[in-house]
Tab-separated table of C-alpha atoms in Angstrom:
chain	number	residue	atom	x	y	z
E	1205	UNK	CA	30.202	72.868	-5.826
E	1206	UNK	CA	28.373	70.357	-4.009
E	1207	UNK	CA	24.748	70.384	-2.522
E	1208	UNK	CA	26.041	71.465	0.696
E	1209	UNK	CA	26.849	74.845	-0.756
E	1210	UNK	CA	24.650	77.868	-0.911
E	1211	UNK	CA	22.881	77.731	-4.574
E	1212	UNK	CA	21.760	81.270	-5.712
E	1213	UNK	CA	18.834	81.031	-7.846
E	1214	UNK	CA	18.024	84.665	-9.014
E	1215	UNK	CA	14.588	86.152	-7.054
E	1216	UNK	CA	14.550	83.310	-4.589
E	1217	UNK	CA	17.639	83.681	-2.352
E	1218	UNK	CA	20.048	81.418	-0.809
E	1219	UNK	CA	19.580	77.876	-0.004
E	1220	UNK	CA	22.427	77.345	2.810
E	1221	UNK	CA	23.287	74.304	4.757
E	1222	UNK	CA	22.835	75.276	8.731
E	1223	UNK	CA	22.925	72.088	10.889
E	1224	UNK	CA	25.926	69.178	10.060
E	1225	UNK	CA	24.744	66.227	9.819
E	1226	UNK	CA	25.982	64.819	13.734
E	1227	UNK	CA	24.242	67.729	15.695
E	1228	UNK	CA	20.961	66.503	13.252
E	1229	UNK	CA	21.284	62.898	14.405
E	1230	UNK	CA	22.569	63.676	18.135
E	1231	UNK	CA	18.572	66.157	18.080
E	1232	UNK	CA	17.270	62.958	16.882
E	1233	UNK	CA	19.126	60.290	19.133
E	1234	UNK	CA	18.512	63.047	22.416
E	1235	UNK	CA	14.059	63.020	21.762
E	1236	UNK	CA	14.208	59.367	21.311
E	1237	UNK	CA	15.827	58.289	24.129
E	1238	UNK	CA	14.252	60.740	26.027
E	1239	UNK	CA	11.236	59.172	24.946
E	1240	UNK	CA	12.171	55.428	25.527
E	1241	UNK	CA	13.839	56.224	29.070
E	1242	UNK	CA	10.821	57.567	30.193
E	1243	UNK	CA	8.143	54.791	28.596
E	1244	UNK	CA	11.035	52.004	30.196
E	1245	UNK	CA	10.477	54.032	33.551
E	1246	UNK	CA	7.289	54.352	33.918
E	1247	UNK	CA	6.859	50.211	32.721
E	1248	UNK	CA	9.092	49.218	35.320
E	1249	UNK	CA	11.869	48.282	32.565
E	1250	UNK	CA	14.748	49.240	34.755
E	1251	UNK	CA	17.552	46.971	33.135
E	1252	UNK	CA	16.563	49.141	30.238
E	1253	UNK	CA	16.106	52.785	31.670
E	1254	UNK	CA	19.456	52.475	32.939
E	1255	UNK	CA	21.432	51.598	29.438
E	1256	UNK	CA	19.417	54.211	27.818
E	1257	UNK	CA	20.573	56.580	29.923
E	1258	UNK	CA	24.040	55.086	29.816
E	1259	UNK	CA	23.366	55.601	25.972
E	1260	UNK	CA	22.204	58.963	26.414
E	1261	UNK	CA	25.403	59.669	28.453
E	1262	UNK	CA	27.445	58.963	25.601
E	1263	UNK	CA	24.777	61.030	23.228
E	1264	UNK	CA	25.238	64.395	25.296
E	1265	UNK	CA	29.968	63.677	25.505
E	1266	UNK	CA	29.558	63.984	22.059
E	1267	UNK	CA	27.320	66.855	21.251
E	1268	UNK	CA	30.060	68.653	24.232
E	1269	UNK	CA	32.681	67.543	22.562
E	1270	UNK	CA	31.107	68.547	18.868
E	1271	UNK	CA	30.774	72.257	20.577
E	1272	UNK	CA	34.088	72.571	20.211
E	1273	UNK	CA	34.969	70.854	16.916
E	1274	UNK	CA	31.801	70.463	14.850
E	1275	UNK	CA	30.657	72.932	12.243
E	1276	UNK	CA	30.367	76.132	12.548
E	1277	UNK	CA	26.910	76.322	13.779
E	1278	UNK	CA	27.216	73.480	16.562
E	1279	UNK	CA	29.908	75.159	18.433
E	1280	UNK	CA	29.066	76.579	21.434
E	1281	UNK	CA	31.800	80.047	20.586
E	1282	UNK	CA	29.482	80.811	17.897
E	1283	UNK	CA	26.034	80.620	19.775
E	1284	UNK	CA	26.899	81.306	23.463
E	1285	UNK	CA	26.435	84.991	23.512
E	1286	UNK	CA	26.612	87.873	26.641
E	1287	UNK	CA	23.407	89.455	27.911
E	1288	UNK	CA	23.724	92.390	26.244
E	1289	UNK	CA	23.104	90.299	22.771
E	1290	UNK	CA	20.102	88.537	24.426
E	1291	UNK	CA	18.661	91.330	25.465
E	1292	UNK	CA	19.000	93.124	22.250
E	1293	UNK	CA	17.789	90.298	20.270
E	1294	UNK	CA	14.499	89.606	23.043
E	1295	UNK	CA	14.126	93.196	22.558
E	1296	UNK	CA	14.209	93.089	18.765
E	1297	UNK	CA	11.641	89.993	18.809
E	1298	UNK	CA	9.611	92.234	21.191
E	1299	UNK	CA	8.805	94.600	18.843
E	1300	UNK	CA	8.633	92.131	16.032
E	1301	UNK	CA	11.152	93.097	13.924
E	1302	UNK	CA	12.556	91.843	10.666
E	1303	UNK	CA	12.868	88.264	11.024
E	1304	UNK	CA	16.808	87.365	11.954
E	1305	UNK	CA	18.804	86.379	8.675
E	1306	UNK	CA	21.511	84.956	10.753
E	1307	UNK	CA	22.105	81.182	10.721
E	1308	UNK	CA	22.360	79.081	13.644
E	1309	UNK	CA	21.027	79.404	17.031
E	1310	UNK	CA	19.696	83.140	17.758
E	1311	UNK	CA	21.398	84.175	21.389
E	1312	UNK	CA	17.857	83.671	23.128
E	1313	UNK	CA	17.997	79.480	21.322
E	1314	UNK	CA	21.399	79.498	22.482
E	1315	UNK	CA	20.911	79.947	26.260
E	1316	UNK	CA	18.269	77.339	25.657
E	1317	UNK	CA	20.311	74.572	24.163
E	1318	UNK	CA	22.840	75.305	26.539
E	1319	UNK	CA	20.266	74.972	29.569
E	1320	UNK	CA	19.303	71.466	27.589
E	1321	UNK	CA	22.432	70.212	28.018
E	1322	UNK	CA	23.463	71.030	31.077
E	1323	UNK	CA	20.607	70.283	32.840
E	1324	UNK	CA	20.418	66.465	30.388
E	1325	UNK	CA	23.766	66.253	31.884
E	1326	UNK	CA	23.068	66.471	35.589
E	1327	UNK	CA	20.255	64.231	35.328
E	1328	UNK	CA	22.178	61.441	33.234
E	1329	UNK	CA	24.754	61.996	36.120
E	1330	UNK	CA	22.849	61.746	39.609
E	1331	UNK	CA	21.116	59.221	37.668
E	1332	UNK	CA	24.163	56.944	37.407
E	1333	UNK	CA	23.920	56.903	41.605
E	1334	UNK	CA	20.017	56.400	42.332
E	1335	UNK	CA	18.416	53.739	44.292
E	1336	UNK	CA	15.368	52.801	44.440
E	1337	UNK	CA	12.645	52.475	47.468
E	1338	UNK	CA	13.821	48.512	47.526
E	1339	UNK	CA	17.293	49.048	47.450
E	1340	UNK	CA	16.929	46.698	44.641
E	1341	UNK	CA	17.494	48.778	41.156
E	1342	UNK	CA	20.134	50.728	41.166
E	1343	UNK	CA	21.915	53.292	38.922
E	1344	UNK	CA	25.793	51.694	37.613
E	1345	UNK	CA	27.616	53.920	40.439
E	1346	UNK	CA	25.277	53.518	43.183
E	1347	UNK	CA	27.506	50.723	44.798
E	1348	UNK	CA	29.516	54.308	45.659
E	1349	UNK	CA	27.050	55.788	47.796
E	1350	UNK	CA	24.990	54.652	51.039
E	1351	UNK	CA	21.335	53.957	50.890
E	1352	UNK	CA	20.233	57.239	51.904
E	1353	UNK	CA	22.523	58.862	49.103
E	1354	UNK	CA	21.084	56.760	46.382
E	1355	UNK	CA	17.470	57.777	47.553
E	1356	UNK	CA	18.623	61.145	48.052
E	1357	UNK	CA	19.986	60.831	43.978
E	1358	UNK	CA	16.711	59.350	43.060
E	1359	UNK	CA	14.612	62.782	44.269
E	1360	UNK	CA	16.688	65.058	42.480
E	1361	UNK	CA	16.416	62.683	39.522
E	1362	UNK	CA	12.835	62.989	39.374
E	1363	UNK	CA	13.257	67.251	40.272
E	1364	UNK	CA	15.710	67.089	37.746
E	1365	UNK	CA	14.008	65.460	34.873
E	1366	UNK	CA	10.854	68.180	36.005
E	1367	UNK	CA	12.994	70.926	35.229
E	1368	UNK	CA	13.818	69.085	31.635
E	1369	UNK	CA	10.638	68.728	30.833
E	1370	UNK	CA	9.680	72.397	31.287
E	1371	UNK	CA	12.541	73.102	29.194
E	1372	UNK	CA	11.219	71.081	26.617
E	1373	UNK	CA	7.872	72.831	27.028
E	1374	UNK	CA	9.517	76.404	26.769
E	1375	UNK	CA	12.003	74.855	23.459
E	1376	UNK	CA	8.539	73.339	21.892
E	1377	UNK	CA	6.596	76.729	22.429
E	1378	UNK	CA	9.412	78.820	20.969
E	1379	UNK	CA	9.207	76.433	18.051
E	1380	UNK	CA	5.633	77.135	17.568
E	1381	UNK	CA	5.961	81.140	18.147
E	1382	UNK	CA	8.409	80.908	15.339
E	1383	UNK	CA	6.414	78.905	13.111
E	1384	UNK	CA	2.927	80.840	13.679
E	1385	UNK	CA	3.921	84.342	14.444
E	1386	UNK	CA	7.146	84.627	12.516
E	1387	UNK	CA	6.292	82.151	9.996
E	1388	UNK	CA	10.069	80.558	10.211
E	1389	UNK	CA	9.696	77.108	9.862
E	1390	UNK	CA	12.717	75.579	12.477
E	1391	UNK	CA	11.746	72.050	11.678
E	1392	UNK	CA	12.601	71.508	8.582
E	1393	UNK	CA	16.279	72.954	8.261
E	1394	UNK	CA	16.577	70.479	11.420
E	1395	UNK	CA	15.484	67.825	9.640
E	1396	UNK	CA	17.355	67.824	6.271
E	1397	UNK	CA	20.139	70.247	7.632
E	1398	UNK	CA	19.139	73.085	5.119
E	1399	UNK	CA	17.402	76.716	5.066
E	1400	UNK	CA	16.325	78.962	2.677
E	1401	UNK	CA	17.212	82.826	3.036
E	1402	UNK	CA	16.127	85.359	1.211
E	1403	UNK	CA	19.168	86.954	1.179
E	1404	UNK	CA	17.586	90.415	2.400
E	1405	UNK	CA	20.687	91.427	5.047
E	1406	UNK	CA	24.227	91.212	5.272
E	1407	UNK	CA	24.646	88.209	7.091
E	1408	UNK	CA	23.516	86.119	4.042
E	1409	UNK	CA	26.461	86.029	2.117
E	1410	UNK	CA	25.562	82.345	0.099
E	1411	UNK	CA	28.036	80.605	2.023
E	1412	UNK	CA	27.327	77.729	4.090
E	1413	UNK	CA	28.861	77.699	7.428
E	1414	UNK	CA	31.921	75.948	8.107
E	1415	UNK	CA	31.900	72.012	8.377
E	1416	UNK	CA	33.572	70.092	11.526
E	1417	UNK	CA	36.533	68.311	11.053
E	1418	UNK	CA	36.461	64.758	10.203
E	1419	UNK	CA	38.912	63.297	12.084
E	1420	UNK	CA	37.529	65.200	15.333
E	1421	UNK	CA	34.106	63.725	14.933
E	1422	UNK	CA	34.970	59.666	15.257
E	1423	UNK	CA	38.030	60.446	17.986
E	1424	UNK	CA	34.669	62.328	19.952
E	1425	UNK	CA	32.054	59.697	18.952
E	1426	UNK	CA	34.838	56.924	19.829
E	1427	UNK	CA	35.385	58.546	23.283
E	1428	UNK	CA	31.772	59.173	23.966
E	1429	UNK	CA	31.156	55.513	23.049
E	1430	UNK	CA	33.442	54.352	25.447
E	1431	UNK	CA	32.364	56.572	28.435
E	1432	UNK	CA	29.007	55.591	27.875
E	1433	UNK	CA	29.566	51.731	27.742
E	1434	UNK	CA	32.730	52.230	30.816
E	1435	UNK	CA	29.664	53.880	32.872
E	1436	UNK	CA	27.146	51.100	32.397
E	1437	UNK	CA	29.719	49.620	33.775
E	1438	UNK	CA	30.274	51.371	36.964
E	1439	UNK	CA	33.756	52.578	35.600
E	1440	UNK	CA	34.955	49.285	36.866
E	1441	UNK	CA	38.292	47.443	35.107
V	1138	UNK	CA	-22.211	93.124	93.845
V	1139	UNK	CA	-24.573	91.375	92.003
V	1140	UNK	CA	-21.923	92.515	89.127
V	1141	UNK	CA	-19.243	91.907	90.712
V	1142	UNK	CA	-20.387	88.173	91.558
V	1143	UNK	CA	-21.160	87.805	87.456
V	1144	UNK	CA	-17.914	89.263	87.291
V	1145	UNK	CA	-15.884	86.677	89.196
V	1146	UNK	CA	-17.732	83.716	88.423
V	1147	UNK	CA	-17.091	85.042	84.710
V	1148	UNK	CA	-13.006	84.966	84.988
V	1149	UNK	CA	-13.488	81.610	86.943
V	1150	UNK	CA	-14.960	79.969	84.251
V	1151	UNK	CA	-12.796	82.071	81.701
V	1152	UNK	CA	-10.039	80.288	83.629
V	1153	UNK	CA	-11.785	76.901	83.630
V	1154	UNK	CA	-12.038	77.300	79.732
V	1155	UNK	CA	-8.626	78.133	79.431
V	1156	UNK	CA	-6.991	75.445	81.642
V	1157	UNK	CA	-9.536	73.008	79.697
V	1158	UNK	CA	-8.390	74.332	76.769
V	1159	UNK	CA	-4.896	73.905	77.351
V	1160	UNK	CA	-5.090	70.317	78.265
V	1161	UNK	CA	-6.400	69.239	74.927
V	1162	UNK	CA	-3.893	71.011	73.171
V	1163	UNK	CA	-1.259	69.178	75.455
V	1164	UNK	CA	-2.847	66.371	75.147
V	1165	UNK	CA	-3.117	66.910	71.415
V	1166	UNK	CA	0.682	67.800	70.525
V	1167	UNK	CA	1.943	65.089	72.937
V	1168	UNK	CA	-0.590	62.488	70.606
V	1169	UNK	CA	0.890	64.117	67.691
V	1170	UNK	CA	4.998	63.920	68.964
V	1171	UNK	CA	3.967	60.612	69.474
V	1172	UNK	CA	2.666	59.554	65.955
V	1173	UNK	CA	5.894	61.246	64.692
V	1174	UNK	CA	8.060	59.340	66.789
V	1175	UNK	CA	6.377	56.409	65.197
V	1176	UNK	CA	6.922	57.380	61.406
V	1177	UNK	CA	10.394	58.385	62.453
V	1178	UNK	CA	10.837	54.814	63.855
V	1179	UNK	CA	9.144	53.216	60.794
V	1180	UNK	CA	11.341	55.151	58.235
V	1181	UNK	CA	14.497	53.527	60.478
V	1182	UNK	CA	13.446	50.446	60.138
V	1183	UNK	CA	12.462	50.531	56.708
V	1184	UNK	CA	15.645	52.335	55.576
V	1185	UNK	CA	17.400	49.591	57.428
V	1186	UNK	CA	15.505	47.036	55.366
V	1187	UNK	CA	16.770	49.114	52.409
V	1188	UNK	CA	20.242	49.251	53.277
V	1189	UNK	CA	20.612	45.765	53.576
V	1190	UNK	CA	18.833	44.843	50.382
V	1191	UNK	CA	21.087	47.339	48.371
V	1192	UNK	CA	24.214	45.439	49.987
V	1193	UNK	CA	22.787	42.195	48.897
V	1194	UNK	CA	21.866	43.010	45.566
V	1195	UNK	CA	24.967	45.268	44.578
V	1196	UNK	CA	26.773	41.268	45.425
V	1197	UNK	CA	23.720	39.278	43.516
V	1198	UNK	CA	24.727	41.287	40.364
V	1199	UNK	CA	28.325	41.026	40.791
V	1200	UNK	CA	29.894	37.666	38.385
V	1201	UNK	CA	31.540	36.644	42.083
V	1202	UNK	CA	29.623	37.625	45.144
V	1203	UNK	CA	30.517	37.470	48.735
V	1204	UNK	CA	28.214	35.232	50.055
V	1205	UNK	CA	28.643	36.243	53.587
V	1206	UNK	CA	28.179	39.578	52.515
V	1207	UNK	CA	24.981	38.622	51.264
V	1208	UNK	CA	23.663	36.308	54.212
V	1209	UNK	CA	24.298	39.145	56.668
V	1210	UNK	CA	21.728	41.541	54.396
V	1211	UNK	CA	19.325	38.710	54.301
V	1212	UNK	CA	19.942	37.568	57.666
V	1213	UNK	CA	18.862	41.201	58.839
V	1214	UNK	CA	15.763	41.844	56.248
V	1215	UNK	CA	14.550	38.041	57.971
V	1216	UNK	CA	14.333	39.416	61.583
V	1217	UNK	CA	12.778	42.505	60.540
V	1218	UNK	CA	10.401	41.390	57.928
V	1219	UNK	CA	7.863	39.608	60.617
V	1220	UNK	CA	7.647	43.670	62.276
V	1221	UNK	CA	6.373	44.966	59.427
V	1222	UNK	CA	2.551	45.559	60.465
V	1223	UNK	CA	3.395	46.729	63.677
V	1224	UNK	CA	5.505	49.613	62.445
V	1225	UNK	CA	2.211	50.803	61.128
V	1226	UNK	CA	-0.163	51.422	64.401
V	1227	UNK	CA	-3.880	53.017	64.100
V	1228	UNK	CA	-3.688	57.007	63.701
V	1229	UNK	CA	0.157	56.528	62.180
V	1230	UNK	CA	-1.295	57.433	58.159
V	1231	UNK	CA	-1.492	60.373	56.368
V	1232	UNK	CA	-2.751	63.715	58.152
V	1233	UNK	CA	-1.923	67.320	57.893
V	1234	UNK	CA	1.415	68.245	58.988
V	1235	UNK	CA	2.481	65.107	58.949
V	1236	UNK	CA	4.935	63.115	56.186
V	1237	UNK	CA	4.589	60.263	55.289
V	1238	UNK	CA	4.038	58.179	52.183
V	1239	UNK	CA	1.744	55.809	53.660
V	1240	UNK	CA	-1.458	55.683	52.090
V	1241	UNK	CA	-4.719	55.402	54.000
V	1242	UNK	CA	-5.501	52.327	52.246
V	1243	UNK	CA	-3.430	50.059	54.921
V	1244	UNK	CA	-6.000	51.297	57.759
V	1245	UNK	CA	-9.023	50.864	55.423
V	1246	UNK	CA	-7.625	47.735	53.427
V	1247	UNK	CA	-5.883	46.146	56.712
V	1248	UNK	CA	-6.108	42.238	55.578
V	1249	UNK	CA	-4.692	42.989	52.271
V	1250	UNK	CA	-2.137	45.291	53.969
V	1251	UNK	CA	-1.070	42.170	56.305
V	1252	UNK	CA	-1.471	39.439	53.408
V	1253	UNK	CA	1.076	41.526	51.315
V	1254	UNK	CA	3.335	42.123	54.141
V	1255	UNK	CA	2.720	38.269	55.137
V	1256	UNK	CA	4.222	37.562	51.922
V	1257	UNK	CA	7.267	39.626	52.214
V	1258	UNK	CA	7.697	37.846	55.420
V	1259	UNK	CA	7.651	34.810	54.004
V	1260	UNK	CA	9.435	35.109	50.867
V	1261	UNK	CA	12.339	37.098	53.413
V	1262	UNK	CA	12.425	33.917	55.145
V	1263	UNK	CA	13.056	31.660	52.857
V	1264	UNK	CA	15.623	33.678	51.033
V	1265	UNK	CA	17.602	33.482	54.642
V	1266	UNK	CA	17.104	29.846	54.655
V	1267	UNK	CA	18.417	29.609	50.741
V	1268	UNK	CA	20.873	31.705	51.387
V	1269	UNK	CA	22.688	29.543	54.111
V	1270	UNK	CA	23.160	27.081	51.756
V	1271	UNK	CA	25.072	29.383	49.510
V	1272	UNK	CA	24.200	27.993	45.933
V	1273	UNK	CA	24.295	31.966	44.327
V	1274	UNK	CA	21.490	31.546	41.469
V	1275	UNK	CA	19.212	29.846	44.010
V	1276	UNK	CA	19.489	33.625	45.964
V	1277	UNK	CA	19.396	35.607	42.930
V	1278	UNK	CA	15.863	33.599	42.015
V	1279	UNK	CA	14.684	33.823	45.491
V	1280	UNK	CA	15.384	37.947	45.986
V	1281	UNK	CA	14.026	38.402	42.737
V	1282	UNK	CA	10.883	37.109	44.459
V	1283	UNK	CA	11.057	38.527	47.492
V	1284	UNK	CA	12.193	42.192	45.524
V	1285	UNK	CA	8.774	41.679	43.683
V	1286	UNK	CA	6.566	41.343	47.616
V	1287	UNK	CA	8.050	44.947	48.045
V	1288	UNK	CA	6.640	46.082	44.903
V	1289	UNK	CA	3.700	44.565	45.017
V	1290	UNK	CA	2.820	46.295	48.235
V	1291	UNK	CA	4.326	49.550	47.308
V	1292	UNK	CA	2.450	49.802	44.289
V	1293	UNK	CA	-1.095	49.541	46.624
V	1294	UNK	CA	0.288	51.193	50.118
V	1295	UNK	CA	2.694	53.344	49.375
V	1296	UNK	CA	2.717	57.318	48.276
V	1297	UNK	CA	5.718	57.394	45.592
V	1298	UNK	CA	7.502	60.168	46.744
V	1299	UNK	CA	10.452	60.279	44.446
């Protein structure tokens, strides 16, 4: 047994590994280049907005690619649920039920890291085309498009990136509703990758969920790499 | 008849109201196509500008540019640079209905407005005179320069918008 397996101790439930270590760093890679893209943006750094989006390009392949072969918990089959499972759980949370023993996202979180993504991913990509009011910066594939394209890119970058940050409002508040009203602390198990249950339901059997494979996570990170450093590159030869 | 009298002279004057009225609203919207005509001729020209400076940069950071490539762009940005304050006439700034990321300042602030667009002029200038001599860092120093006039007027006159 290892320390990424559920330990019973008698009276205090489970303690279960629920976030792999890559979907951990690629949360922790995703704020801070947030964070620097925008500073680098707003300091007229554009040399440098531009690779850290390229970098964040290659941040978001691989959390795609680790929805299909990371651990249990970071693929998108196991959290990517219909409507009648959102409802049901928004409908459970509505009357404040028992607080959920599953592990991983819940089907409302799910949605939301979905929405992350995807919309992350649509603003790293019309990025890659914008020009600015000069037609002097320019994104790696704006050489593509005409003038009017590139500016056209650049509004939806800025709509885009609007739309990211009110998801990040609506992800931070649901943190904090958690944290105050339910008292389920959704920090920490994302920072050191483990949670403790109480082991009151069925879902808490005391085993951790199942780990990614291996060899999938350096082809991904390799590919992701080289996408990333290909599109700073304007996908040129 | 007294009545009627008040009665006529009434609908003339409704009718002199009227016609009155009509004339300044004429006269109003026809002011007002015109000052749209003008932004619509100013984003042209400055799109043009734009269009040519993306050309000539997407070469600048190419390893081997096409110099003619680039003396056309700068070529172009040099005759229209010098046009720059008339593309912005009195009554052509911000107003209701009306879009355009020009800010007031340029009708308020006019010798700043022409000093930075002075120094565009220049620096567009002598980037066309650089560039006929072809030597490619000497451009990529020199648009770096003039790239910087455009923000430095931006940053005061213009609205960012995106």
């Amino acid at each position: 047994m290892t320390d990424e397996d559920a330990v019973r101790r008698p009276g205090r439930g489970f303690v279960v590994k629920i976030w792999d270590a890559p979907t951990r760093w690629v949360h922790g890679l995703i704020i801070a280049l947030i964070g620097l893209a925008w500073w680098t943006e707003s300091h007229d750094q554009m040399d440098w907005h531009i690779r850290i989006g390229c970098a964040l390009l290659g941040v978001v392949l691989f959390r795609l690619a680790w929805g299909f072969f990371g651990g249990a918990t970071a693929r998108f089959s196991s959290f990517v649920r219909g409507p009648g499972a959102v409802l049901r759980y928004a409908a459970k949370l509505a009357r404040g039920g028992v607080a959920e023993e599953g592990v991983g996202h819940n089907p409302m979180g799910g949605w939301s890291v979905v929405a992350l993504l995807g919309v992350m991913a649509a603003e790293i990509g019309v990025g890659l085309f914008c020009v600015d009011v000069d037609g002097l910066e320019s994104g790696p594939l704006a050489d593509r498009v005409s003038f009017q394209a590139g500016r056209a890119a650049a509004h939806w970058h800025t709509v885009l990136f609007n739309a990211l940050l009110a998801l990040i409002a609506l992800h931070l508040c649901a943190i904090a509703f958690y944290g105050i009203v339910r008292k389920d602390n959704l920090i920490g198990p994302m920072l050191t990758g483990r949670k403790r249950l109480a082991g009151r339901n069925g879902d808490a059997t005391g085993a951790s969920p199942s780990r990614g494979s291996g060899v999938m996570f350096w082809v991904s990170a390799a590919v992701a790499a080289g996408v990333a450093v290909w599109a700073s590159l304007g996908f040129k030869i | 008849m007294a009545t009627w009298h008040g009665g006529t002279r009434r609908v003339w004057r409704s009718a002199l109201f009227a016609a009155a009225g009509l004339a300044v609203v004429t006269v109003a919207s026809a002011a007002a196509a015109d000052v749209l005509g003008v932004i619509a001729a100013r984003h042209a020209h400055f799109k043009e500008i734009g269009k040519a400076a993306k050309a000539m940069s997407e070469q600048l950071k190419s390893p081997t540019p096409e110099i003619p490539v680039v003396q056309a762009a700068v070529k172009q940005i040099d005759a229209l640079a010098p046009q720059l304050p008339s593309w912005f006439p009195a009554g052509s700034g911000p107003a209701p209905g009306v879009k355009t990321e020009a800010k007031a300042d340029i009708w308020t602030k006019p010798d700043e407005f022409k000093r930075d667009a002075a120094a565009f002029a220049e620096a567009a200038h002598k980037l066309d005179v650089i560039a006929a001599g072809g030597d490619v860092s000497a451009i990529r120093t020199q648009a770096q320069a003039m790239g910087q006039t455009c923000k430095t007027c931006h940053e005061a006159f213009r609205q960012r918008d995106d």
